[in-house]
mmCIF file of N, CA, C and O in Angstrom:
data_model
loop_
_atom_site.group_PDB
_atom_site.id
_atom_site.type_symbol
_atom_site.label_atom_id
_atom_site.label_comp_id
_atom_site.label_asym_id
_atom_site.label_seq_id
_atom_site.Cartn_x
_atom_site.Cartn_y
_atom_site.Cartn_z
ATOM 1 N N MET J 1 0.738 -1.365 -0.234
ATOM 2 C CA MET J 1 -0.058 -0.273 0.039
ATOM 3 C C MET J 1 0.949 1.295 0.059
ATOM 4 O O MET J 1 0.392 2.105 -0.494
ATOM 5 N N LEU J 2 2.223 1.320 1.074
ATOM 6 C CA LEU J 2 2.890 2.399 0.750
ATOM 7 C C LEU J 2 3.878 2.806 -0.547
ATOM 8 O O LEU J 2 3.880 3.603 -1.200
ATOM 9 N N ILE J 3 3.987 1.390 -0.889
ATOM 10 C CA ILE J 3 4.474 1.750 -1.770
ATOM 11 C C ILE J 3 3.741 2.483 -3.332
ATOM 12 O O ILE J 3 4.407 3.143 -4.070
ATOM 13 N N ILE J 4 2.540 2.122 -3.746
ATOM 14 C CA ILE J 4 1.297 2.586 -4.655
ATOM 15 C C ILE J 4 1.007 3.821 -3.855
ATOM 16 O O ILE J 4 1.142 4.750 -5.104
ATOM 17 N N ALA J 5 1.149 3.960 -2.577
ATOM 18 C CA ALA J 5 0.903 5.576 -2.574
ATOM 19 C C ALA J 5 1.863 6.535 -3.063
ATOM 20 O O ALA J 5 2.045 7.705 -3.396
ATOM 21 N N VAL J 6 3.157 5.738 -2.930
ATOM 22 C CA VAL J 6 4.293 6.997 -3.069
ATOM 23 C C VAL J 6 4.294 6.733 -4.972
ATOM 24 O O VAL J 6 5.008 8.211 -5.208
ATOM 25 N N ILE J 7 4.118 5.872 -5.464
ATOM 26 C CA ILE J 7 4.397 5.939 -6.590
ATOM 27 C C ILE J 7 3.128 7.277 -7.308
ATOM 28 O O ILE J 7 3.473 7.889 -8.204
ATOM 29 N N LEU J 8 2.074 6.852 -7.213
ATOM 30 C CA LEU J 8 0.965 7.747 -7.365
ATOM 31 C C LEU J 8 1.106 9.083 -6.840
ATOM 32 O O LEU J 8 0.800 9.694 -7.792
ATOM 33 N N HIS J 9 1.599 9.297 -5.521
ATOM 34 C CA HIS J 9 2.016 11.097 -5.646
ATOM 35 C C HIS J 9 2.964 11.524 -6.543
ATOM 36 O O HIS J 9 2.926 12.517 -6.955
ATOM 37 N N ASN J 10 4.113 10.177 -6.624
ATOM 38 C CA ASN J 10 5.115 10.837 -7.679
ATOM 39 C C ASN J 10 4.518 10.982 -8.730
ATOM 40 O O ASN J 10 4.874 12.120 -9.619
ATOM 41 N N VAL J 11 3.902 10.529 -10.073
ATOM 42 C CA VAL J 11 3.313 10.427 -10.824
ATOM 43 C C VAL J 11 1.987 11.631 -10.896
ATOM 44 O O VAL J 11 2.150 12.242 -12.459
ATOM 45 N N LEU J 12 1.278 11.894 -10.164
ATOM 46 C CA LEU J 12 0.783 12.983 -9.878
ATOM 47 C C LEU J 12 1.244 14.370 -9.854
ATOM 48 O O LEU J 12 0.767 15.101 -10.581
ATOM 49 N N GLY J 13 2.505 14.594 -9.239
ATOM 50 C CA GLY J 13 3.129 15.357 -9.167
ATOM 51 C C GLY J 13 4.025 15.959 -10.672
ATOM 52 O O GLY J 13 3.743 16.721 -11.585
ATOM 53 N N LEU J 14 4.122 14.918 -11.366
ATOM 54 C CA LEU J 14 4.764 14.913 -12.776
ATOM 55 C C LEU J 14 3.956 15.553 -13.741
ATOM 56 O O LEU J 14 3.549 16.388 -14.617
ATOM 57 N N ILE J 15 2.523 15.000 -13.331
ATOM 58 C CA ILE J 15 0.925 15.563 -14.581
ATOM 59 C C ILE J 15 0.797 16.752 -13.992
ATOM 60 O O ILE J 15 0.427 17.288 -14.882
ATOM 61 N N LEU J 16 0.787 16.405 -12.683
ATOM 62 C CA LEU J 16 -0.183 18.043 -12.240
ATOM 63 C C LEU J 16 0.774 19.117 -12.575
ATOM 64 O O LEU J 16 0.406 20.225 -12.777
ATOM 65 N N GLY J 17 1.977 18.947 -12.591
ATOM 66 C CA GLY J 17 2.864 19.760 -12.619
ATOM 67 C C GLY J 17 3.308 20.520 -14.057
ATOM 68 O O GLY J 17 3.066 21.750 -14.484
ATOM 69 N N TYR J 18 2.778 19.554 -14.995
ATOM 70 C CA TYR J 18 2.704 19.617 -16.499
ATOM 71 C C TYR J 18 1.545 20.331 -16.998
ATOM 72 O O TYR J 18 1.679 21.409 -17.613
ATOM 73 N N MET J 19 0.057 20.451 -16.368
ATOM 74 C CA MET J 19 -0.659 20.329 -16.939
ATOM 75 C C MET J 19 -1.007 21.722 -16.440
ATOM 76 O O MET J 19 -1.673 22.723 -16.793
ATOM 77 N N GLY J 20 -0.436 22.165 -14.941
ATOM 78 C CA GLY J 20 -0.730 23.863 -14.061
ATOM 79 C C GLY J 20 0.156 24.415 -15.087
ATOM 80 O O GLY J 20 -0.384 25.540 -15.237
ATOM 81 N N ALA J 21 1.446 24.123 -15.723
ATOM 82 C CA ALA J 21 2.221 24.944 -16.662
ATOM 83 C C ALA J 21 1.598 25.035 -17.971
ATOM 84 O O ALA J 21 0.807 26.323 -18.288
ATOM 85 N N ALA J 22 1.022 24.302 -18.631
ATOM 86 C CA ALA J 22 0.275 24.197 -19.787
ATOM 87 C C ALA J 22 -0.750 24.998 -19.876
ATOM 88 O O ALA J 22 -1.401 26.113 -20.246
ATOM 89 N N ILE J 23 -1.676 24.649 -18.684
ATOM 90 C CA ILE J 23 -3.329 25.999 -18.522
ATOM 91 C C ILE J 23 -2.723 27.180 -18.660
ATOM 92 O O ILE J 23 -3.485 27.916 -18.856
ATOM 93 N N THR J 24 -1.404 27.431 -17.628
ATOM 94 C CA THR J 24 -1.213 29.195 -17.670
ATOM 95 C C THR J 24 -0.324 29.267 -19.392
ATOM 96 O O THR J 24 0.206 30.520 -19.301
ATOM 97 N N GLY J 25 -0.756 28.396 -20.048
ATOM 98 C CA GLY J 25 0.206 28.790 -21.521
ATOM 99 C C GLY J 25 1.603 29.029 -21.622
ATOM 100 O O GLY J 25 1.812 29.578 -22.960
ATOM 101 N N GLN J 26 2.266 28.224 -20.920
ATOM 102 C CA GLN J 26 4.034 27.996 -20.956
ATOM 103 C C GLN J 26 4.036 27.042 -21.943
ATOM 104 O O GLN J 26 3.725 26.300 -22.465
ATOM 105 N N PRO J 27 5.040 27.386 -22.556
ATOM 106 C CA PRO J 27 6.083 26.535 -23.830
ATOM 107 C C PRO J 27 5.737 25.041 -23.375
ATOM 108 O O PRO J 27 6.105 25.036 -22.255
ATOM 109 N N LYS J 28 6.124 24.452 -24.385
ATOM 110 C CA LYS J 28 6.285 23.075 -23.722
ATOM 111 C C LYS J 28 7.418 22.840 -23.039
ATOM 112 O O LYS J 28 7.541 22.021 -21.760
ATOM 113 N N ALA J 29 8.747 23.518 -23.556
ATOM 114 C CA ALA J 29 9.903 23.446 -22.619
ATOM 115 C C ALA J 29 9.597 23.832 -21.104
ATOM 116 O O ALA J 29 10.249 22.996 -20.291
ATOM 117 N N ILE J 30 9.497 24.542 -20.423
ATOM 118 C CA ILE J 30 8.691 25.109 -19.355
ATOM 119 C C ILE J 30 8.054 24.232 -18.833
ATOM 120 O O ILE J 30 7.966 23.831 -17.631
ATOM 121 N N CYS J 31 6.600 23.237 -20.007
ATOM 122 C CA CYS J 31 5.875 22.742 -19.154
ATOM 123 C C CYS J 31 6.698 21.495 -18.739
ATOM 124 O O CYS J 31 6.703 20.960 -17.372
ATOM 125 N N ARG J 32 7.742 21.421 -19.556
ATOM 126 C CA ARG J 32 8.269 20.028 -19.119
ATOM 127 C C ARG J 32 9.380 20.042 -18.143
ATOM 128 O O ARG J 32 9.564 19.193 -16.704
ATOM 129 N N THR J 33 9.840 21.304 -17.789
ATOM 130 C CA THR J 33 10.613 21.332 -16.498
ATOM 131 C C THR J 33 9.854 21.848 -15.054
ATOM 132 O O THR J 33 10.579 21.358 -14.304
ATOM 133 N N ILE J 34 8.469 22.224 -15.229
ATOM 134 C CA ILE J 34 7.839 22.544 -14.329
ATOM 135 C C ILE J 34 7.521 20.801 -13.746
ATOM 136 O O ILE J 34 7.384 20.609 -12.230
ATOM 137 N N SER J 35 7.275 20.390 -14.612
ATOM 138 C CA SER J 35 6.573 18.901 -14.212
ATOM 139 C C SER J 35 7.482 17.910 -13.222
ATOM 140 O O SER J 35 7.840 17.382 -12.458
ATOM 141 N N ILE J 36 8.996 18.408 -13.885
ATOM 142 C CA ILE J 36 9.826 17.412 -13.610
ATOM 143 C C ILE J 36 10.285 18.157 -12.143
ATOM 144 O O ILE J 36 10.574 17.680 -10.776
ATOM 145 N N GLU J 37 10.404 19.333 -11.930
ATOM 146 C CA GLU J 37 10.518 19.982 -10.436
ATOM 147 C C GLU J 37 9.344 19.885 -9.543
ATOM 148 O O GLU J 37 9.869 19.615 -8.711
ATOM 149 N N VAL J 38 8.298 19.691 -9.882
ATOM 150 C CA VAL J 38 7.141 18.882 -9.529
ATOM 151 C C VAL J 38 7.303 17.538 -8.409
ATOM 152 O O VAL J 38 6.986 17.595 -7.699
ATOM 153 N N GLY J 39 7.809 16.693 -10.185
ATOM 154 C CA GLY J 39 7.677 15.545 -9.269
ATOM 155 C C GLY J 39 8.345 14.575 -8.357
ATOM 156 O O GLY J 39 8.919 14.058 -7.909
ATOM 157 N N MET J 40 10.008 16.167 -8.494
ATOM 158 C CA MET J 40 10.800 15.365 -7.507
ATOM 159 C C MET J 40 11.194 16.069 -6.645
ATOM 160 O O MET J 40 12.103 17.323 -6.439
ATOM 161 N N GLN J 41 10.400 15.644 -5.929
ATOM 162 C CA GLN J 41 10.462 16.791 -4.570
ATOM 163 C C GLN J 41 11.567 16.018 -3.750
ATOM 164 O O GLN J 41 11.931 15.723 -3.625
ATOM 165 N N ASN J 42 11.533 17.266 -2.808
ATOM 166 C CA ASN J 42 12.858 17.099 -1.602
ATOM 167 C C ASN J 42 12.754 15.921 -1.069
ATOM 168 O O ASN J 42 12.663 16.123 0.682
ATOM 169 N N SER J 43 13.072 14.591 -0.934
ATOM 170 C CA SER J 43 13.135 13.341 -0.050
ATOM 171 C C SER J 43 13.779 12.910 1.049
ATOM 172 O O SER J 43 13.836 12.651 2.106
ATOM 173 N N GLY J 44 15.217 13.764 0.706
ATOM 174 C CA GLY J 44 16.277 13.748 1.359
ATOM 175 C C GLY J 44 16.032 14.263 2.685
ATOM 176 O O GLY J 44 16.022 13.938 3.818
ATOM 177 N N LEU J 45 15.672 15.477 2.351
ATOM 178 C CA LEU J 45 15.142 16.158 3.697
ATOM 179 C C LEU J 45 13.768 15.441 4.550
ATOM 180 O O LEU J 45 13.672 15.626 5.858
ATOM 181 N N ALA J 46 12.510 14.971 3.599
ATOM 182 C CA ALA J 46 11.705 14.469 4.460
ATOM 183 C C ALA J 46 12.439 13.203 5.146
ATOM 184 O O ALA J 46 11.740 13.265 6.527
ATOM 185 N N VAL J 47 13.287 12.555 5.071
ATOM 186 C CA VAL J 47 14.092 11.260 5.755
ATOM 187 C C VAL J 47 15.140 12.072 6.816
ATOM 188 O O VAL J 47 14.636 11.531 8.011
ATOM 189 N N ALA J 48 15.573 12.868 6.430
ATOM 190 C CA ALA J 48 16.394 13.675 8.112
ATOM 191 C C ALA J 48 15.550 13.845 8.589
ATOM 192 O O ALA J 48 15.583 13.742 9.945
ATOM 193 N N LEU J 49 14.094 14.257 7.946
ATOM 194 C CA LEU J 49 13.248 15.005 9.008
ATOM 195 C C LEU J 49 12.662 14.277 10.002
ATOM 196 O O LEU J 49 12.582 14.604 11.361
ATOM 197 N N ALA J 50 12.254 13.277 9.453
ATOM 198 C CA ALA J 50 11.543 11.725 10.038
ATOM 199 C C ALA J 50 12.729 11.366 10.772
ATOM 200 O O ALA J 50 12.253 11.150 12.592
ATOM 201 N N ILE J 51 13.701 10.960 10.674
ATOM 202 C CA ILE J 51 14.796 10.394 11.646
ATOM 203 C C ILE J 51 15.032 11.084 12.539
ATOM 204 O O ILE J 51 15.102 11.231 13.952
ATOM 205 N N ALA J 52 15.108 12.424 12.474
ATOM 206 C CA ALA J 52 14.852 13.648 13.545
ATOM 207 C C ALA J 52 14.168 13.963 14.909
ATOM 208 O O ALA J 52 14.436 13.704 15.725
ATOM 209 N N HIS J 53 12.962 13.577 14.447
ATOM 210 C CA HIS J 53 11.818 13.858 15.265
ATOM 211 C C HIS J 53 10.472 12.977 15.508
ATOM 212 O O HIS J 53 9.834 13.225 16.284
ATOM 213 N N PHE J 54 11.000 11.857 14.392
ATOM 214 C CA PHE J 54 10.163 10.529 14.511
ATOM 215 C C PHE J 54 10.430 9.286 14.992
ATOM 216 O O PHE J 54 11.740 9.597 14.522
ATOM 217 N N ASP J 55 10.057 8.365 15.063
ATOM 218 C CA ASP J 55 10.849 6.960 14.874
ATOM 219 C C ASP J 55 11.692 6.685 13.363
ATOM 220 O O ASP J 55 10.873 7.131 12.391
ATOM 221 N N PRO J 56 13.023 6.275 13.781
ATOM 222 C CA PRO J 56 13.009 5.508 12.473
ATOM 223 C C PRO J 56 12.441 5.431 11.330
ATOM 224 O O PRO J 56 12.525 5.471 9.876
ATOM 225 N N VAL J 57 11.472 4.531 11.713
ATOM 226 C CA VAL J 57 10.749 3.625 11.024
ATOM 227 C C VAL J 57 9.895 4.775 9.643
ATOM 228 O O VAL J 57 9.337 4.524 8.483
ATOM 229 N N ALA J 58 9.878 6.172 10.215
ATOM 230 C CA ALA J 58 8.901 7.016 9.500
ATOM 231 C C ALA J 58 9.283 7.460 8.642
ATOM 232 O O ALA J 58 9.362 8.484 7.668
ATOM 233 N N ALA J 59 10.567 6.950 8.308
ATOM 234 C CA ALA J 59 11.823 7.914 6.879
ATOM 235 C C ALA J 59 11.448 6.932 6.046
ATOM 236 O O ALA J 59 12.113 7.061 4.228
ATOM 237 N N ILE J 60 11.035 5.348 6.040
ATOM 238 C CA ILE J 60 10.720 4.565 5.010
ATOM 239 C C ILE J 60 9.904 5.379 3.791
ATOM 240 O O ILE J 60 10.280 4.942 2.394
ATOM 241 N N PRO J 61 8.914 5.733 3.618
ATOM 242 C CA PRO J 61 8.188 6.328 2.887
ATOM 243 C C PRO J 61 9.011 7.756 1.670
ATOM 244 O O PRO J 61 9.227 7.823 0.755
ATOM 245 N N GLY J 62 9.894 8.328 2.729
ATOM 246 C CA GLY J 62 11.127 9.178 1.952
ATOM 247 C C GLY J 62 11.862 8.525 1.010
ATOM 248 O O GLY J 62 12.587 9.099 -0.026
ATOM 249 N N ALA J 63 12.379 7.665 1.948
ATOM 250 C CA ALA J 63 13.666 6.438 0.569
ATOM 251 C C ALA J 63 13.089 6.101 0.029
ATOM 252 O O ALA J 63 13.459 6.454 -1.226
ATOM 253 N N ILE J 64 11.645 5.388 -0.143
ATOM 254 C CA ILE J 64 10.855 5.098 -1.474
ATOM 255 C C ILE J 64 11.008 5.905 -2.622
ATOM 256 O O ILE J 64 11.127 5.285 -3.222
ATOM 257 N N PHE J 65 10.564 7.283 -1.690
ATOM 258 C CA PHE J 65 10.306 8.034 -2.657
ATOM 259 C C PHE J 65 11.228 8.678 -3.892
ATOM 260 O O PHE J 65 11.583 8.948 -4.721
ATOM 261 N N SER J 66 12.581 8.716 -2.756
ATOM 262 C CA SER J 66 13.551 9.012 -3.072
ATOM 263 C C SER J 66 13.769 8.010 -4.417
ATOM 264 O O SER J 66 14.415 8.661 -5.404
ATOM 265 N N VAL J 67 13.689 6.843 -4.153
ATOM 266 C CA VAL J 67 14.372 5.928 -5.623
ATOM 267 C C VAL J 67 13.181 5.950 -6.973
ATOM 268 O O VAL J 67 13.432 6.082 -7.468
ATOM 269 N N CYS J 68 11.845 6.431 -6.286
ATOM 270 C CA CYS J 68 11.149 6.490 -7.259
ATOM 271 C C CYS J 68 11.539 7.368 -7.923
ATOM 272 O O CYS J 68 11.224 7.589 -8.866
ATOM 273 N N HIS J 69 11.325 8.568 -7.560
ATOM 274 C CA HIS J 69 11.698 9.901 -8.188
ATOM 275 C C HIS J 69 12.392 10.103 -8.935
ATOM 276 O O HIS J 69 12.672 10.739 -9.819
ATOM 277 N N ASN J 70 13.678 9.353 -8.371
ATOM 278 C CA ASN J 70 14.749 9.344 -9.280
ATOM 279 C C ASN J 70 14.638 8.423 -11.007
ATOM 280 O O ASN J 70 14.843 8.986 -11.684
ATOM 281 N N LEU J 71 13.700 7.373 -10.400
ATOM 282 C CA LEU J 71 13.385 6.922 -11.753
ATOM 283 C C LEU J 71 12.308 7.310 -12.799
ATOM 284 O O LEU J 71 12.856 7.391 -13.844
ATOM 285 N N THR J 72 11.478 8.057 -12.133
ATOM 286 C CA THR J 72 10.611 8.273 -12.944
ATOM 287 C C THR J 72 10.925 9.557 -13.712
ATOM 288 O O THR J 72 10.537 9.656 -14.607
ATOM 289 N N GLY J 73 11.622 10.287 -12.761
ATOM 290 C CA GLY J 73 12.147 11.766 -13.609
ATOM 291 C C GLY J 73 12.986 11.715 -14.606
ATOM 292 O O GLY J 73 12.818 12.270 -15.261
ATOM 293 N N SER J 74 13.951 10.554 -14.269
ATOM 294 C CA SER J 74 15.041 10.451 -15.413
ATOM 295 C C SER J 74 14.512 9.716 -16.636
ATOM 296 O O SER J 74 14.647 10.003 -17.945
ATOM 297 N N LEU J 75 13.516 9.068 -16.363
ATOM 298 C CA LEU J 75 12.927 8.308 -17.498
ATOM 299 C C LEU J 75 11.986 9.163 -18.356
ATOM 300 O O LEU J 75 12.437 9.507 -19.321
ATOM 301 N N ILE J 76 11.347 10.013 -17.508
ATOM 302 C CA ILE J 76 10.768 10.953 -18.633
ATOM 303 C C ILE J 76 11.287 12.087 -19.236
ATOM 304 O O ILE J 76 11.256 12.457 -20.120
ATOM 305 N N ALA J 77 12.619 12.468 -18.505
ATOM 306 C CA ALA J 77 13.182 13.282 -18.968
ATOM 307 C C ALA J 77 13.770 12.719 -20.384
ATOM 308 O O ALA J 77 14.210 13.546 -21.249
ATOM 309 N N ALA J 78 14.482 11.185 -20.396
ATOM 310 C CA ALA J 78 14.996 11.054 -21.555
ATOM 311 C C ALA J 78 13.991 10.455 -22.294
ATOM 312 O O ALA J 78 14.141 11.007 -23.543
ATOM 313 N N ILE J 79 12.918 10.197 -22.114
ATOM 314 C CA ILE J 79 11.702 9.792 -23.088
ATOM 315 C C ILE J 79 11.277 11.679 -24.056
ATOM 316 O O ILE J 79 11.215 11.799 -25.041
ATOM 317 N N TRP J 80 11.247 12.886 -23.373
ATOM 318 C CA TRP J 80 11.096 14.113 -23.773
ATOM 319 C C TRP J 80 12.052 14.466 -24.575
ATOM 320 O O TRP J 80 12.021 15.060 -25.361
ATOM 321 N N ARG J 81 13.331 14.190 -24.617
ATOM 322 C CA ARG J 81 14.528 14.517 -25.271
ATOM 323 C C ARG J 81 14.876 13.553 -26.377
ATOM 324 O O ARG J 81 14.670 14.366 -27.530
ATOM 325 N N LYS J 82 14.199 12.137 -26.058
ATOM 326 C CA LYS J 82 14.286 11.365 -27.787
ATOM 327 C C LYS J 82 12.965 11.789 -28.565
ATOM 328 O O LYS J 82 13.593 12.231 -29.812
ATOM 329 N N TYR J 83 12.174 12.701 -27.807
ATOM 330 C CA TYR J 83 11.045 13.058 -28.690
ATOM 331 C C TYR J 83 10.812 14.376 -29.084
ATOM 332 O O TYR J 83 9.802 14.623 -29.318
ATOM 333 N N SER J 84 11.978 14.999 -28.878
ATOM 334 C CA SER J 84 11.629 16.546 -28.900
ATOM 335 C C SER J 84 12.071 17.174 -30.275
ATOM 336 O O SER J 84 13.235 16.525 -31.014
#
């Protein structure tokens, strides 16, 4: 359940970042940049804060998200580069 939630959070960030920029009339390159910026949140900070203020188990979602957003962000950037 946790992994599904993390992946959904990441994918929605990528999609909503792109759509938000597109709705405001931004060029395609800006839409893609904003999509990646929104989709790749600061999971390192999330892990550090979870360890500092909660039980170390609370850092697991941030650690999973770190792997997920690095994979999806790199993948979508490579796809966009290939087809632009």
